[in-house]
Short mmCIF file of C-alpha atoms and ligand atoms in Angstrom, two decimals:
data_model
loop_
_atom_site.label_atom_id
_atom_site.label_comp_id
_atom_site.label_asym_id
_atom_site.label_seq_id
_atom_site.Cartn_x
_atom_site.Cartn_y
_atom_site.Cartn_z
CA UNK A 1 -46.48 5.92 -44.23
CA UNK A 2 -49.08 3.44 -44.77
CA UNK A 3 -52.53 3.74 -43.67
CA UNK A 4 -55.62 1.55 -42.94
CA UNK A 5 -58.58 1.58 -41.02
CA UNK A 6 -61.06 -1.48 -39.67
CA UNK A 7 -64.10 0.16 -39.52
CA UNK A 8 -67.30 -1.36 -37.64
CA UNK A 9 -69.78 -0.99 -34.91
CA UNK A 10 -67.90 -2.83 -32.51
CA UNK A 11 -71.14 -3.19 -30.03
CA UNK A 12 -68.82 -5.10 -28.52
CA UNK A 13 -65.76 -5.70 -29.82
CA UNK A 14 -64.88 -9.76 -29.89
CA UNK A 15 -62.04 -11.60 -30.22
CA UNK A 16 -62.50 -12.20 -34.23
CA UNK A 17 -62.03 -8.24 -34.40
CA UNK A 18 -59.13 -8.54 -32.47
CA UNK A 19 -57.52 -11.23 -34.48
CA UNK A 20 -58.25 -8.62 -37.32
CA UNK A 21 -56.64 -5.79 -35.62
CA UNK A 22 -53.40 -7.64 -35.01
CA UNK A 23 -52.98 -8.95 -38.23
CA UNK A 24 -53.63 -5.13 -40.05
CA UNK A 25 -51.82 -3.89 -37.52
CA UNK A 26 -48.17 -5.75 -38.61
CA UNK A 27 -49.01 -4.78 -42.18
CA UNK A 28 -49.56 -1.31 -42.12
CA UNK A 29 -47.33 1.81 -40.44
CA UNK A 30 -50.87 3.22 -38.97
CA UNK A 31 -54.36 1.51 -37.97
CA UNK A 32 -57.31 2.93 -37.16
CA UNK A 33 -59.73 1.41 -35.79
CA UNK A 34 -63.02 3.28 -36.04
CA UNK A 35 -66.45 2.84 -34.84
CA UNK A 36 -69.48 4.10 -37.01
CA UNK A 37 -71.67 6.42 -35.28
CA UNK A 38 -75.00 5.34 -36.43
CA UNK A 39 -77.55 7.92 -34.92
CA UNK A 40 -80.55 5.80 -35.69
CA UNK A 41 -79.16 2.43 -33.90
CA UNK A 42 -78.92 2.19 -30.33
CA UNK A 43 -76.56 -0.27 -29.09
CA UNK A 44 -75.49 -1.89 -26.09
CA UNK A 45 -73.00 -0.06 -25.43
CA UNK A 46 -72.55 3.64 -25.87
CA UNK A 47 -69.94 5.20 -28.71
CA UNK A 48 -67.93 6.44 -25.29
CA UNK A 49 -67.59 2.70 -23.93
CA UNK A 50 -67.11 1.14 -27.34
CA UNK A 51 -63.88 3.27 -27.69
CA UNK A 52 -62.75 2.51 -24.20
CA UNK A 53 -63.18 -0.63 -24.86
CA UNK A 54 -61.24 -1.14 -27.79
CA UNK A 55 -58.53 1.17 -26.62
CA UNK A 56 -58.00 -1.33 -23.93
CA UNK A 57 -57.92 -4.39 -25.89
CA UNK A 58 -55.74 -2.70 -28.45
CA UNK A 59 -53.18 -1.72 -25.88
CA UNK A 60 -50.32 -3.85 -27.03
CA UNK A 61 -50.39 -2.33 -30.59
CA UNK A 62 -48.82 0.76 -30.64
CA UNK A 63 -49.53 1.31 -34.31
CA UNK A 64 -53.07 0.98 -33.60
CA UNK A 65 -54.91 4.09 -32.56
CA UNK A 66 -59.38 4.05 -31.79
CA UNK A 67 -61.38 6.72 -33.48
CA UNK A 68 -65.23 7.32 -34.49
CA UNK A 69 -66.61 8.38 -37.56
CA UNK A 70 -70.11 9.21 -39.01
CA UNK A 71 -71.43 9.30 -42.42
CA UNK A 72 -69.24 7.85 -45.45
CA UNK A 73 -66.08 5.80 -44.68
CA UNK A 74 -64.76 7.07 -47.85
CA UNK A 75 -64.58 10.61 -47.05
CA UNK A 76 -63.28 9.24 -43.22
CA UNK A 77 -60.12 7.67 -45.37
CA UNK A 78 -59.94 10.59 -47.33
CA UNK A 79 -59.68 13.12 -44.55
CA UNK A 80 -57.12 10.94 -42.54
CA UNK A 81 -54.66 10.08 -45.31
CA UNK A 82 -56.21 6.58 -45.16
CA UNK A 83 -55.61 4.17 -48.76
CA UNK A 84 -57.40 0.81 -47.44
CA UNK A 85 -60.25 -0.65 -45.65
CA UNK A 86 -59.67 -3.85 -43.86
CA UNK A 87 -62.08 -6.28 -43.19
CA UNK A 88 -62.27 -9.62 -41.83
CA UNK A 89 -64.35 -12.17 -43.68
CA UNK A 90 -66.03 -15.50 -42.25
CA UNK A 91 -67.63 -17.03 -45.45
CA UNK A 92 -69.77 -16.66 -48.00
CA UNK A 93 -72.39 -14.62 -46.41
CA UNK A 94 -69.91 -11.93 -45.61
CA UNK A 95 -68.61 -11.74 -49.05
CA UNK A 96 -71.60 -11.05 -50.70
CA UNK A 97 -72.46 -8.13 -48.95
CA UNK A 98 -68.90 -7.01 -48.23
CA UNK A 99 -67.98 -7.47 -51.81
CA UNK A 100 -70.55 -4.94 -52.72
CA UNK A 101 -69.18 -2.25 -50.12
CA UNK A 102 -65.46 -2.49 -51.29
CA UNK A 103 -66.81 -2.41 -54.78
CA UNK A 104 -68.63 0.55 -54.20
CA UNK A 105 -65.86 2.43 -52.15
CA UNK A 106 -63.42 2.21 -54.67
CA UNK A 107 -65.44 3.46 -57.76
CA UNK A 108 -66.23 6.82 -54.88
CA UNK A 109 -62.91 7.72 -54.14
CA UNK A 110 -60.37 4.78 -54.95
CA UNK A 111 -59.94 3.28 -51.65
CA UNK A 112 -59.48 -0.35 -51.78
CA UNK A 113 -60.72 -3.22 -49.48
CA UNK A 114 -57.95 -5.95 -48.00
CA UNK A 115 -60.24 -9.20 -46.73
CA UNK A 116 -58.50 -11.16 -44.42
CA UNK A 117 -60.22 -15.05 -43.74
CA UNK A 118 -61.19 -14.85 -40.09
CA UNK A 119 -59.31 -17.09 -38.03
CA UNK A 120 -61.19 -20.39 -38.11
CA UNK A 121 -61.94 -20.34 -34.16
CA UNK A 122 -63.81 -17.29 -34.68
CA UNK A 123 -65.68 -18.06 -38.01
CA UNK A 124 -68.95 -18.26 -36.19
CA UNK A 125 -68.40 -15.26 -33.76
CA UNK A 126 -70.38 -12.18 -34.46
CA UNK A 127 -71.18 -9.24 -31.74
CA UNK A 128 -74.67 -9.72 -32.47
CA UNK A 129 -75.17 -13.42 -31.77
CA UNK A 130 -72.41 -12.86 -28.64
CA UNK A 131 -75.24 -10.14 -27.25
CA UNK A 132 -77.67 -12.70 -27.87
CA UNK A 133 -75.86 -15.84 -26.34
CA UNK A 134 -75.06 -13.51 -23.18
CA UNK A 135 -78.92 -11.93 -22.53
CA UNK A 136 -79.92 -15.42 -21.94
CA UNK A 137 -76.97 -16.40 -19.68
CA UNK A 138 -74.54 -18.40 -21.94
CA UNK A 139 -71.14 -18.12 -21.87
CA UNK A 140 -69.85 -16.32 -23.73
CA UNK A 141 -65.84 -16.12 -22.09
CA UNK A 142 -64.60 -17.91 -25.23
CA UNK A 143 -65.23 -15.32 -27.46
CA UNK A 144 -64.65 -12.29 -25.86
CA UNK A 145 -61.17 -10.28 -24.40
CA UNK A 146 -61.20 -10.53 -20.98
CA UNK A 147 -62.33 -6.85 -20.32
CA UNK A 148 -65.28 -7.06 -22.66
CA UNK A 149 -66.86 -9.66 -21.03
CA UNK A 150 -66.89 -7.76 -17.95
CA UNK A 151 -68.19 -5.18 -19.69
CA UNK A 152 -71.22 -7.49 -21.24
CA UNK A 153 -71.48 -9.57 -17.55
CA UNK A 154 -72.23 -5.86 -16.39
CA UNK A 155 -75.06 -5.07 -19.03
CA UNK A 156 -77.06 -8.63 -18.33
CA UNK A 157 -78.97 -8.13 -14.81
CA UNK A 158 -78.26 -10.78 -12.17
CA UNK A 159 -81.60 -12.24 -11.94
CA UNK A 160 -80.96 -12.79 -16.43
CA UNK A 161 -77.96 -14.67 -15.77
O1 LIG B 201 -69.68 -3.74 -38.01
P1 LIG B 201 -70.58 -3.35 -39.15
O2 LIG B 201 -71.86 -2.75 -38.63
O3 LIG B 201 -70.83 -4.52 -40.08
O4 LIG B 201 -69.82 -2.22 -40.01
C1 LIG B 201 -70.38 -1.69 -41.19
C2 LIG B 201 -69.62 -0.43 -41.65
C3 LIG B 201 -69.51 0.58 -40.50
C4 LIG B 201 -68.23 -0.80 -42.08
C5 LIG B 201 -70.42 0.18 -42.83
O5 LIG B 201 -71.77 0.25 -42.47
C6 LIG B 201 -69.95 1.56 -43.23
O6 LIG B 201 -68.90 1.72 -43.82
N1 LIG B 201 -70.76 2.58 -42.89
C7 LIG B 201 -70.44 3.98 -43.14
C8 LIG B 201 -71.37 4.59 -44.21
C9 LIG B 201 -70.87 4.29 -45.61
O7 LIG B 201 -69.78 4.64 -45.98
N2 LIG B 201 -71.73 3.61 -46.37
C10 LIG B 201 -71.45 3.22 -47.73
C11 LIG B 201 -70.83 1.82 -47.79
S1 LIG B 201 -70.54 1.32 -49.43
#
Protein backbone atom coordinates (compact mmCIF):
# COMPACT_ATOMS: atom_id res chain seq x y z
CA UNK A 1 0.00 0.00 0.00
CA UNK A 2 1.33 3.26 -0.92
CA UNK A 3 1.00 6.29 1.05
CA UNK A 4 1.18 10.12 0.66
CA UNK A 5 -0.03 13.07 2.19
CA UNK A 6 -0.52 16.95 0.77
CA UNK A 7 -0.13 18.77 3.68
CA UNK A 8 -1.10 22.65 3.97
CA UNK A 9 -3.23 25.21 5.58
CA UNK A 10 -5.82 25.08 3.15
CA UNK A 11 -7.47 28.58 4.49
CA UNK A 12 -9.30 27.89 1.75
CA UNK A 13 -8.67 25.29 -0.31
CA UNK A 14 -8.44 26.46 -4.29
CA UNK A 15 -8.59 24.87 -7.28
CA UNK A 16 -4.54 24.60 -7.72
CA UNK A 17 -4.83 22.26 -4.49
CA UNK A 18 -7.32 20.41 -6.09
CA UNK A 19 -5.50 19.85 -9.29
CA UNK A 20 -2.81 18.55 -6.75
CA UNK A 21 -5.07 16.24 -5.00
CA UNK A 22 -6.22 14.53 -8.17
CA UNK A 23 -3.07 14.04 -9.63
CA UNK A 24 -1.49 12.32 -6.04
CA UNK A 25 -4.46 10.80 -5.75
CA UNK A 26 -4.05 8.35 -9.18
CA UNK A 27 -0.49 7.75 -8.04
CA UNK A 28 -0.73 6.57 -4.74
CA UNK A 29 -3.13 3.59 -3.05
CA UNK A 30 -3.89 6.26 -0.05
CA UNK A 31 -3.93 10.26 0.19
CA UNK A 32 -4.18 12.26 2.88
CA UNK A 33 -4.84 15.37 2.78
CA UNK A 34 -4.02 17.19 6.00
CA UNK A 35 -4.38 20.58 7.32
CA UNK A 36 -1.71 22.02 9.82
CA UNK A 37 -3.10 23.18 12.97
CA UNK A 38 -1.14 26.23 13.60
CA UNK A 39 -2.27 27.51 17.14
CA UNK A 40 -0.66 30.89 16.72
CA UNK A 41 -2.42 31.74 13.16
CA UNK A 42 -5.92 32.51 12.96
CA UNK A 43 -7.43 31.99 9.70
CA UNK A 44 -10.44 32.57 7.87
CA UNK A 45 -11.80 29.74 8.28
CA UNK A 46 -11.80 27.49 11.27
CA UNK A 47 -9.76 23.86 11.28
CA UNK A 48 -13.64 22.38 11.50
CA UNK A 49 -14.71 24.21 8.11
CA UNK A 50 -11.37 23.74 6.40
CA UNK A 51 -11.94 19.91 6.69
CA UNK A 52 -15.51 20.15 5.59
CA UNK A 53 -14.50 21.85 3.03
CA UNK A 54 -12.05 19.76 1.55
CA UNK A 55 -13.98 16.64 2.29
CA UNK A 56 -16.50 18.03 -0.06
CA UNK A 57 -14.34 18.96 -2.84
CA UNK A 58 -12.49 15.71 -2.50
CA UNK A 59 -15.65 13.68 -2.81
CA UNK A 60 -14.98 12.01 -6.10
CA UNK A 61 -11.65 10.49 -4.85
CA UNK A 62 -12.22 7.68 -2.91
CA UNK A 63 -8.54 7.14 -2.22
CA UNK A 64 -8.41 10.46 -0.76
CA UNK A 65 -9.28 10.77 2.88
CA UNK A 66 -9.03 14.76 5.05
CA UNK A 67 -7.17 14.77 8.29
CA UNK A 68 -5.39 17.49 10.66
CA UNK A 69 -2.18 17.42 12.14
CA UNK A 70 -0.07 19.64 14.52
CA UNK A 71 3.53 19.90 15.13
CA UNK A 72 6.11 18.02 12.70
CA UNK A 73 4.83 16.52 9.40
CA UNK A 74 7.50 14.04 9.77
CA UNK A 75 6.38 12.39 12.80
CA UNK A 76 2.49 12.85 11.10
CA UNK A 77 4.01 10.42 8.12
CA UNK A 78 5.62 8.40 10.52
CA UNK A 79 2.64 7.63 12.69
CA UNK A 80 0.31 6.99 9.61
CA UNK A 81 2.52 4.67 7.57
CA UNK A 82 3.02 7.69 5.27
CA UNK A 83 6.59 7.48 2.76
CA UNK A 84 6.01 10.91 0.73
CA UNK A 85 5.03 14.45 0.90
CA UNK A 86 3.45 15.91 -2.12
CA UNK A 87 3.54 19.27 -3.05
CA UNK A 88 2.56 21.35 -5.83
CA UNK A 89 5.04 23.89 -7.11
CA UNK A 90 4.32 27.24 -9.15
CA UNK A 91 7.92 28.57 -9.82
CA UNK A 92 10.83 29.60 -8.54
CA UNK A 93 9.70 31.22 -5.44
CA UNK A 94 8.14 28.02 -4.27
CA UNK A 95 11.16 26.02 -4.84
CA UNK A 96 13.38 27.82 -2.84
CA UNK A 97 11.62 27.56 0.18
CA UNK A 98 10.03 24.19 -0.54
CA UNK A 99 13.33 22.78 -1.51
CA UNK A 100 14.57 23.52 1.92
CA UNK A 101 11.51 21.70 3.69
CA UNK A 102 11.83 18.40 1.64
CA UNK A 103 15.52 18.67 2.24
CA UNK A 104 15.10 18.92 5.74
CA UNK A 105 12.33 16.17 6.10
CA UNK A 106 14.25 13.61 4.64
CA UNK A 107 17.59 13.99 6.61
CA UNK A 108 14.68 13.73 10.03
CA UNK A 109 13.14 10.67 9.23
CA UNK A 110 13.61 9.74 5.40
CA UNK A 111 10.45 10.88 3.99
CA UNK A 112 10.79 12.20 0.59
CA UNK A 113 9.08 15.17 -1.25
CA UNK A 114 7.26 14.48 -4.92
CA UNK A 115 6.82 18.27 -6.61
CA UNK A 116 4.37 18.29 -9.09
CA UNK A 117 4.43 21.77 -11.63
CA UNK A 118 1.08 23.36 -10.87
CA UNK A 119 -1.14 23.33 -13.66
CA UNK A 120 -0.35 26.49 -15.63
CA UNK A 121 -4.03 28.03 -15.10
CA UNK A 122 -3.38 28.02 -11.54
CA UNK A 123 0.35 29.19 -11.42
CA UNK A 124 -0.67 32.48 -9.94
CA UNK A 125 -3.41 31.15 -7.51
CA UNK A 126 -2.57 31.19 -3.88
CA UNK A 127 -5.28 31.10 -0.84
CA UNK A 128 -3.75 34.11 0.41
CA UNK A 129 -4.00 36.47 -2.55
CA UNK A 130 -7.70 34.61 -3.30
CA UNK A 131 -8.65 36.03 0.50
CA UNK A 132 -7.28 39.16 -0.58
CA UNK A 133 -8.90 39.50 -4.15
CA UNK A 134 -12.35 38.46 -2.39
CA UNK A 135 -12.25 41.12 0.88
CA UNK A 136 -12.30 43.78 -1.66
CA UNK A 137 -15.07 42.29 -3.87
CA UNK A 138 -13.25 40.66 -6.88
CA UNK A 139 -14.10 37.67 -8.28
CA UNK A 140 -12.74 35.27 -7.40
CA UNK A 141 -15.24 32.17 -9.11
CA UNK A 142 -12.31 31.24 -11.39
CA UNK A 143 -10.24 30.00 -8.89
CA UNK A 144 -12.18 28.45 -6.47
CA UNK A 145 -14.55 24.89 -6.36
CA UNK A 146 -17.84 25.84 -6.45
CA UNK A 147 -18.56 25.19 -2.66
CA UNK A 148 -15.60 27.23 -1.49
CA UNK A 149 -16.60 30.19 -2.94
CA UNK A 150 -19.75 30.05 -1.17
CA UNK A 151 -18.00 29.49 1.66
CA UNK A 152 -15.62 32.79 1.06
CA UNK A 153 -18.96 34.88 -0.51
CA UNK A 154 -20.24 34.02 3.15
CA UNK A 155 -17.12 35.41 5.12
CA UNK A 156 -17.04 38.97 3.00
CA UNK A 157 -20.07 41.18 4.48
CA UNK A 158 -22.56 42.48 1.91
CA UNK A 159 -21.91 46.05 2.26
CA UNK A 160 -17.64 44.70 1.32
CA UNK A 161 -18.80 43.22 -1.75
O1 LIG B 1 -0.01 25.71 3.04
P1 LIG B 1 1.26 26.02 3.77
O2 LIG B 1 0.99 26.93 4.94
O3 LIG B 1 2.33 26.56 2.84
O4 LIG B 1 1.83 24.63 4.36
C1 LIG B 1 3.05 24.57 5.06
C2 LIG B 1 3.22 23.21 5.78
C3 LIG B 1 1.99 22.91 6.64
C4 LIG B 1 3.37 22.11 4.76
C5 LIG B 1 4.50 23.31 6.65
O5 LIG B 1 4.44 24.51 7.39
C6 LIG B 1 4.66 22.16 7.62
O6 LIG B 1 4.98 21.06 7.23
N1 LIG B 1 4.42 22.44 8.92
C7 LIG B 1 4.47 21.44 9.98
C8 LIG B 1 5.66 21.68 10.93
C9 LIG B 1 6.93 21.07 10.37
O7 LIG B 1 7.02 19.89 10.14
N2 LIG B 1 7.93 21.94 10.18
C10 LIG B 1 9.22 21.57 9.65
C11 LIG B 1 9.26 21.70 8.13
S1 LIG B 1 10.83 21.31 7.49
Amino acid sequence: MTRAVCPGSFDPPTLGHLDIFARASAMFDEVTVAVLVNPGKNGLFSIPDRLELLRAVTSPWPNIRIDSFSGLLVEYCAAGGITTIVKGLRGVSDFDYEIQMAQMNRSLTGVDTLFLPTAPQHAFVSSSLVKQVASYGGDVSAFLPPVVLAAVQATVAPRDR
